[in-house]
Each structure stands twice: as structure tokens, then as C-alpha cells.
């Protein structure tokens, strides 16, 4: 089973962290990656590969949230885990990452 984890899925002051924000797409990193994860999971299912989306990390603070998602992935007995992210930049940025 492949664990598809959505980055920035911990809550800070009652709201999801959300990550970077694309001014071009008008969407947060987390919301964008929820859509990517849904499509990826459907494609994996089509290929007969089980997957599960993890879109909530409990815990207060980054370290606790990382420990929580690690525990969730272990409990689900995932054989592979990926975490989806994207970065943002100013219009003057050049190059790639
Ligand atoms: Zn990120």
C-alpha cells in the first residue's frame, strides 16, 4: 500500500498550515496537492496498486506532526510513503529545483 501524504496538513491555530500559495493558480500548496493526490490514488487503483491519502497530521508543532504522520503510515502498514509539496517563488526567480 502506498501512503500519499499531503504536506502542510497540520493545523496551526485551528487552520491547516497550507504551505506555499500560488498567486498564478490561486490555490494553496495543500489544496492543490489534495487534488493531485486524488488523481494519483485513482490512477494507482486503476493499475491495481492500493493507496491511501493522509491529509491530517495531529500534534502541536512540526515535530509532533511528523511523529504523528509517521505513526499513521506505520499503522496502515504502507510499503512506500510519499509526501506531496510544491514551492513558490517571486516572479524574478530563475532556474528550477
Ligand atoms: Zn511544502
Short mmCIF file of C-alpha atoms and ligand atoms in Angstrom, two decimals:
data_model
loop_
_atom_site.label_atom_id
_atom_site.label_comp_id
_atom_site.label_asym_id
_atom_site.label_seq_id
_atom_site.Cartn_x
_atom_site.Cartn_y
_atom_site.Cartn_z
CA UNK A 1 0.00 0.00 0.00
CA UNK A 2 1.31 3.40 -0.94
CA UNK A 3 0.79 6.21 1.55
CA UNK A 4 0.14 9.51 -0.20
CA UNK A 5 0.74 12.19 2.40
CA UNK A 6 -0.30 15.78 1.86
CA UNK A 7 2.34 18.19 3.08
CA UNK A 8 1.30 21.02 5.40
CA UNK A 9 -1.61 19.04 6.83
CA UNK A 10 -1.03 20.05 10.42
CA UNK A 11 -3.22 22.64 12.00
CA UNK A 12 -1.89 25.87 13.43
CA UNK A 13 -4.34 27.92 15.48
CA UNK A 14 -7.23 25.84 14.17
CA UNK A 15 -6.35 26.17 10.45
CA UNK A 16 -4.29 23.93 8.21
CA UNK A 17 -0.76 25.19 7.67
CA UNK A 18 -1.47 25.11 3.92
CA UNK A 19 2.13 25.67 2.81
CA UNK A 20 3.04 27.86 -0.15
CA UNK A 21 0.43 29.80 -2.09
CA UNK A 22 0.39 30.06 -5.89
CA UNK A 23 -0.66 33.54 -6.97
CA UNK A 24 -0.83 32.16 -10.52
CA UNK A 25 -3.18 29.27 -9.70
CA UNK A 26 -4.81 30.99 -6.71
CA UNK A 27 -4.52 27.90 -4.57
CA UNK A 28 -2.53 26.78 -1.55
CA UNK A 29 0.02 24.02 -1.73
CA UNK A 30 -2.10 21.75 0.46
CA UNK A 31 -5.31 22.28 -1.52
CA UNK A 32 -3.50 21.77 -4.83
CA UNK A 33 -1.88 18.58 -3.61
CA UNK A 34 -5.20 17.22 -2.34
CA UNK A 35 -6.32 17.30 -5.99
CA UNK A 36 -3.05 15.72 -7.16
CA UNK A 37 -3.36 13.00 -4.51
CA UNK A 38 -6.93 12.18 -5.52
CA UNK A 39 -5.87 11.78 -9.16
CA UNK A 40 -2.76 9.82 -8.23
CA UNK A 41 -4.74 7.48 -5.98
CA UNK A 42 -7.31 6.88 -8.74
CA UNK A 43 -4.52 6.10 -11.21
CA UNK A 44 -2.87 3.70 -8.77
CA UNK A 45 -6.22 1.98 -8.18
CA UNK A 46 -6.65 1.65 -11.95
CA UNK A 47 -3.28 -0.12 -12.04
CA UNK A 48 -4.25 -2.40 -9.15
CA UNK A 49 -1.97 -0.70 -6.63
CA UNK A 50 -3.61 0.10 -3.28
CA UNK A 51 -3.04 3.54 -1.80
CA UNK A 52 -4.34 5.74 0.95
CA UNK A 53 -4.35 9.51 1.25
CA UNK A 54 -3.24 11.02 4.58
CA UNK A 55 -4.47 14.59 4.84
CA UNK A 56 -4.46 15.34 8.55
CA UNK A 57 -1.46 15.36 10.84
CA UNK A 58 -2.27 15.67 14.53
CA UNK A 59 0.00 17.21 17.10
CA UNK A 60 1.09 20.58 18.29
CA UNK A 61 4.19 21.71 16.41
CA UNK A 62 6.14 20.41 13.44
CA UNK A 63 7.99 17.63 15.28
CA UNK A 64 4.84 16.20 16.80
CA UNK A 65 3.03 16.37 13.47
CA UNK A 66 5.86 14.47 11.78
CA UNK A 67 5.77 11.83 14.53
CA UNK A 68 2.01 11.56 14.09
CA UNK A 69 2.13 11.04 10.32
CA UNK A 70 4.95 8.51 10.72
CA UNK A 71 2.77 6.59 13.17
CA UNK A 72 -0.25 6.78 10.87
CA UNK A 73 1.81 5.41 7.96
CA UNK A 74 3.24 2.60 10.11
CA UNK A 75 -0.20 1.63 11.41
CA UNK A 76 -1.52 1.47 7.85
CA UNK A 77 1.43 -0.84 7.01
CA UNK A 78 2.40 1.20 3.98
CA UNK A 79 5.26 -0.23 1.94
CA UNK A 80 6.07 3.19 0.48
CA UNK A 81 5.23 6.72 1.57
CA UNK A 82 5.42 9.91 -0.43
CA UNK A 83 4.64 13.43 0.71
CA UNK A 84 3.45 15.96 -1.84
CA UNK A 85 4.80 19.53 -1.89
CA UNK A 86 5.35 22.43 -4.22
CA UNK A 87 7.31 25.61 -3.78
CA UNK A 88 6.53 29.20 -4.57
CA UNK A 89 8.82 31.97 -5.74
CA UNK A 90 8.83 35.59 -6.75
CA UNK A 91 8.37 36.49 -10.46
CA UNK A 92 12.08 37.34 -10.68
CA UNK A 93 13.12 33.77 -9.84
CA UNK A 94 15.07 31.84 -12.43
CA UNK A 95 16.20 28.25 -12.73
CA UNK A 96 14.48 25.20 -11.35
CA UNK A 97 14.51 22.88 -8.35
ZN1 LIG B 1 5.69 22.15 1.17
#
